[in-house]
Structures are given as C-alpha cells and as structure tokens.
Amino acid sequence: MSIHAHPDDQEFTVAGTLAKWARGGSDIVTVCITSGEAGSNQFTPPEMTRQALAPIREEEQRNACRVLGIAEVVFLRYEDGVLEPSIALRRDLTRLVRRHRPDAVVCGDPTVRFYGSTYLNHPDHRAAADVALDAVFPSAGTRFIFPELLDEGLDPHHVGTVYIHGGTRPNTFIDIGKTLAVKLAALKEHRSQMGEWDPTAMLTQWAREQGKRRGLDAAEAFRRMVLGGP
Ligand SMILES: [Zn+2]
C-alpha cells in the first residue's frame, strides 16, 4: 500500500519500486489523501477552479497507476493544501490498512522539514507521512483502537514492513534500472502539473544519486523497517 498526500507524489518518489513490485506479481493499492486540487502555481491556468481540477488530477493519477501496473487507487478527498495529522485521517487510513491487509506500506518521512537549501517540505507531505505511520502502528494492529472498525468487520492487521522514502538516513536501495522509464512515463501522465517540462533529466539524476552508494545506475532509497510481531 502506497500512501501519499497528492496525485504525483508517488510518481516523483517511489514509482520505480512500485512498478518493479507490480511486475513481480504484487498487488498494489495507491492511496491518495487529497485530490491535488490546489494545483501548481506554474501550470494551473487562472480560469481553473479547485472543483474542476480535482477530477482531472484523479484521472491523471489513475492513468499513472495504470502505467505502473497498479489496479487500485483510493482517493480520500481531504482538502489539498491544509492537510492536518488528524484522528479522523488516522481512522480512515487504519480502515484502509485493515481492509486491504498489505504486507508493506510505503510512505514519506514525516520528520524531514527541509530538503537541501531549495525546498521546504510541503506540510501535506509531512502530515500524510505522519498519519500513515500512526495508522500502521499502533492503530491497524490494535483491536481496541478505533473499535468502531470492528463493527465494520475490520479485524486488526499487522503490517510487517514499512518503506519510508525521502529520509536522510536510508538503509535500503532498490534497483530501478529496469523501471525508471516506466516511472518517467507514469509521472508524465500528470499533465496538468507538468506543462511542457520534461522530468527526465531531474529524475534520472535523482535515481543516479540514490544508487551511488550501492554502485547502481538508478535506485530509490528507503528507510526500511521490519516491525515486530504482535
Ligand atoms: Zn505533493
């Protein structure tokens, strides 16, 4: 289960790994907490509205997932740009974890405030990652957290492994040499956000940097944690 705040977050960060897993036979569920209706300053035309943009971005996310081999996409339709690490969101993500019962959850690193000297991590990214991890532990596996979920027939589920991307201390480097092209193709499906910009050079550079420590041409780096049993 891949959990992110916005359409395109997954494609920028972990799509090479997801495409590789999908090719290996894994069933992947993409969870998009907002529909990305805040758009981008650069490419969202002035006449566009939030209401009109949301379904466009959802469609782009579905298309991107299709390219990656991901059949299932869930939108929670929280408001883009003002996401909070709320208990309501934690309950919603816990419900999805218990329903889909993933072996692994992929999400961002909620502790990263700054990337280099040019990017302040988006508050929605921090909130999404924070709540995703809180849903994995302890909420998904603890019977009496959100007991109302039991009434929905959703028993506790232990997620064995989390893959946290974007952190400063990765311990796992997944070779995406064979799926970088698919990652790029998926990212390009987010047409409303890309304009004429070609992400190939930037993403290829990122993949090279992340692979360097393991002698790989292209990788995605994670902090991988194997969670203890119940
Ligand atoms: Zn984002």
Coordinates of C-alpha atoms and ligand atoms in Angstrom, one line a residue:
M1 CA 0.0 0.0 0.0
S2 CA 1.4 3.3 -1.1
I3 CA 0.1 6.3 0.8
H4 CA 0.7 9.9 -0.3
A5 CA -0.9 13.3 0.0
H6 CA -1.2 14.4 -3.6
P7 CA -1.5 12.9 -7.1
D8 CA 2.1 12.8 -8.5
D9 CA 3.8 12.4 -5.1
Q10 CA 4.1 8.7 -5.6
E11 CA 5.4 9.1 -9.2
F12 CA 8.1 11.5 -8.2
T13 CA 9.4 9.3 -5.4
V14 CA 8.7 5.6 -5.3
A15 CA 7.1 4.7 -8.6
G16 CA 10.1 2.8 -9.9
T17 CA 9.9 0.4 -6.9
L18 CA 6.2 0.0 -7.2
A19 CA 6.4 -0.8 -10.9
K20 CA 9.1 -3.4 -10.1
W21 CA 6.9 -5.0 -7.4
A22 CA 3.9 -4.9 -9.7
R23 CA 5.9 -6.7 -12.4
G24 CA 6.9 -9.2 -9.8
G25 CA 3.3 -10.0 -9.1
S26 CA 2.5 -7.8 -6.1
D27 CA -1.0 -6.3 -5.8
I28 CA -0.5 -2.6 -5.0
V29 CA -3.1 -0.2 -3.7
T30 CA -2.4 3.5 -4.1
V31 CA -4.0 5.8 -1.5
C32 CA -4.2 9.5 -2.4
I33 CA -5.3 11.5 0.6
T34 CA -6.2 14.7 -1.4
S35 CA -7.1 15.1 -5.0
G36 CA -4.5 17.7 -5.6
E37 CA -7.0 20.4 -6.4
A38 CA -4.7 23.2 -5.2
G39 CA -2.7 22.6 -8.4
S40 CA 0.6 24.2 -9.1
N41 CA 1.2 28.0 -9.4
Q42 CA 3.2 27.5 -12.6
F43 CA 0.9 25.4 -14.7
T44 CA -2.6 25.8 -13.4
P45 CA -4.4 28.2 -15.7
P46 CA -6.0 31.2 -14.0
E47 CA -9.5 30.2 -15.1
M48 CA -9.2 26.8 -13.5
T49 CA -11.2 26.1 -10.3
R50 CA -10.5 23.7 -7.4
Q51 CA -13.7 21.9 -8.2
A52 CA -12.8 21.4 -11.9
L53 CA -9.2 20.4 -11.2
A54 CA -9.9 17.6 -8.7
P55 CA -11.4 15.1 -11.2
I56 CA -8.7 16.0 -13.7
R57 CA -5.9 15.1 -11.2
E58 CA -7.7 12.0 -10.1
E59 CA -7.9 10.8 -13.7
E60 CA -4.2 11.6 -14.1
Q61 CA -3.4 9.5 -11.0
R62 CA -5.4 6.6 -12.3
N63 CA -3.6 6.8 -15.6
A64 CA -0.2 6.9 -13.9
C65 CA -1.1 3.9 -11.8
R66 CA -2.2 2.0 -14.9
V67 CA 1.2 2.7 -16.4
L68 CA 2.9 1.3 -13.3
G69 CA 0.7 -1.8 -13.2
I70 CA -1.4 -0.7 -10.2
A71 CA -5.0 -1.6 -10.5
E72 CA -6.5 0.0 -7.4
V73 CA -6.5 3.7 -6.5
V74 CA -8.3 5.1 -3.5
F75 CA -9.0 8.9 -3.0
L76 CA -9.9 10.1 0.4
R77 CA -10.7 13.6 -0.8
Y78 CA -9.3 15.6 2.1
E79 CA -8.7 19.2 1.2
D80 CA -5.4 19.9 -0.6
G81 CA -3.0 22.3 1.0
V82 CA -4.4 22.3 4.5
L83 CA -3.9 18.6 5.5
E84 CA -3.7 18.0 9.2
P85 CA -2.5 14.9 11.1
S86 CA -5.9 14.4 12.5
I87 CA -7.5 11.4 14.2
A88 CA -10.2 11.3 11.5
L89 CA -7.5 10.8 8.9
R90 CA -5.8 8.2 11.1
R91 CA -9.0 6.3 11.3
D92 CA -9.6 6.5 7.5
L93 CA -6.1 5.1 6.8
T94 CA -6.4 2.5 9.5
R95 CA -9.6 1.4 7.9
L96 CA -7.8 1.0 4.5
V97 CA -4.9 -0.9 6.1
R98 CA -7.3 -3.3 7.8
R99 CA -9.4 -3.7 4.6
H100 CA -6.5 -4.3 2.2
R101 CA -4.2 -6.0 4.7
P102 CA -0.9 -5.0 3.0
D103 CA 2.4 -6.8 3.7
A104 CA 4.2 -3.4 3.3
V105 CA 3.3 0.2 3.5
V106 CA 5.3 2.8 1.5
C107 CA 5.1 6.5 2.6
G108 CA 7.3 9.6 3.2
D109 CA 9.3 10.7 6.1
P110 CA 7.3 12.9 8.5
T111 CA 10.4 14.2 10.2
V112 CA 12.0 15.9 7.2
R113 CA 11.4 19.7 7.3
F114 CA 14.0 20.8 4.8
Y115 CA 15.4 19.3 1.6
G116 CA 18.8 20.8 0.7
S117 CA 18.6 24.6 0.6
T118 CA 15.8 25.0 -2.0
Y119 CA 12.8 23.0 -0.9
L120 CA 10.7 23.3 2.3
N121 CA 8.9 20.0 2.6
H122 CA 5.2 20.5 1.9
P123 CA 3.1 20.4 5.1
D124 CA 0.7 18.0 3.4
H125 CA 3.6 15.6 2.8
R126 CA 4.6 15.7 6.5
A127 CA 1.0 15.2 7.7
A128 CA 0.4 12.3 5.3
A129 CA 3.5 10.5 6.3
D130 CA 2.9 11.1 10.0
V131 CA -0.6 9.7 9.9
A132 CA 0.3 6.8 7.6
L133 CA 2.9 5.6 10.1
D134 CA 0.5 6.1 13.0
A135 CA -2.1 4.1 11.2
V136 CA 0.4 1.3 10.6
F137 CA 1.4 1.3 14.3
P138 CA -0.4 1.1 16.6
S139 CA -3.8 1.7 15.1
A140 CA -4.1 -1.1 12.4
G141 CA -2.9 -3.8 14.7
T142 CA -4.6 -2.9 18.0
R143 CA -8.1 -4.3 18.4
F144 CA -9.4 -1.6 20.7
I145 CA -8.1 1.4 18.9
F146 CA -11.0 2.6 16.7
P147 CA -13.3 -0.2 18.0
E148 CA -15.9 1.1 15.6
L149 CA -13.8 -0.5 12.8
L150 CA -14.6 -3.9 14.4
D151 CA -18.2 -3.1 13.9
E152 CA -17.4 -2.7 10.2
G153 CA -16.0 -6.2 10.2
L154 CA -12.4 -5.0 10.0
D155 CA -10.1 -7.0 12.2
P156 CA -6.6 -5.8 13.3
H157 CA -3.8 -6.3 10.8
H158 CA -0.1 -6.3 11.4
V159 CA 1.9 -4.6 8.7
G160 CA 5.3 -6.3 8.5
T161 CA 7.4 -3.7 6.8
V162 CA 7.4 0.0 6.1
Y163 CA 9.4 1.6 3.4
I164 CA 10.0 5.3 4.2
H165 CA 11.2 7.4 1.3
G166 CA 12.8 10.9 1.3
G167 CA 14.6 10.4 4.7
T168 CA 18.1 11.5 5.5
R169 CA 19.3 8.0 6.6
P170 CA 18.2 5.4 4.1
N171 CA 19.2 1.8 4.7
T172 CA 17.7 0.1 1.6
F173 CA 18.4 0.9 -2.0
I174 CA 16.1 -0.6 -4.6
D175 CA 17.5 -1.0 -8.1
I176 CA 15.1 0.7 -10.6
G177 CA 17.3 0.4 -13.6
K178 CA 14.6 -1.6 -15.4
T179 CA 11.7 0.5 -14.3
L180 CA 13.0 4.1 -14.4
A181 CA 11.5 4.5 -17.9
V182 CA 8.1 3.4 -16.6
K183 CA 8.4 5.8 -13.6
L184 CA 9.0 8.6 -16.1
A185 CA 6.1 7.6 -18.2
A186 CA 3.8 7.5 -15.2
L187 CA 5.0 10.9 -14.0
K188 CA 4.3 12.4 -17.4
E189 CA 0.6 11.3 -17.0
H190 CA 0.3 14.2 -14.6
R191 CA -0.1 16.5 -17.5
S192 CA -1.9 19.3 -15.7
Q193 CA 1.1 19.7 -13.4
M194 CA 3.9 19.3 -15.9
G195 CA 3.2 21.7 -18.7
E196 CA 6.0 21.4 -21.2
W197 CA 8.5 20.4 -18.5
D198 CA 10.3 17.2 -19.2
P199 CA 11.2 15.5 -15.9
T200 CA 13.6 13.0 -17.4
A201 CA 16.9 14.8 -16.6
M202 CA 15.9 15.6 -13.0
L203 CA 14.6 12.1 -12.1
T204 CA 17.5 10.3 -13.8
Q205 CA 19.8 12.4 -11.7
W206 CA 17.9 11.6 -8.5
A207 CA 18.0 7.9 -9.3
R208 CA 21.7 8.1 -10.0
E209 CA 22.4 9.9 -6.7
Q210 CA 20.3 7.4 -4.8
G211 CA 22.0 4.4 -6.4
K212 CA 25.6 5.7 -6.0
R213 CA 26.2 4.2 -2.5
R214 CA 25.4 0.7 -3.9
G215 CA 27.0 1.0 -7.3
L216 CA 23.6 1.1 -9.0
D217 CA 22.9 3.3 -12.0
A218 CA 19.4 4.0 -10.8
A219 CA 17.8 3.4 -7.4
E220 CA 15.2 4.6 -5.0
A221 CA 16.4 4.9 -1.4
F222 CA 14.3 4.0 1.7
R223 CA 14.5 3.6 5.4
R224 CA 13.1 0.1 5.6
M225 CA 11.8 -1.0 9.0
V226 CA 10.6 -4.5 9.8
L227 CA 8.1 -4.3 12.6
G228 CA 8.0 -6.7 15.4
G229 CA 5.0 -9.2 15.6
P230 CA 2.0 -8.7 17.9
Ligands
ZN1 ZN 2.9 16.7 -3.1

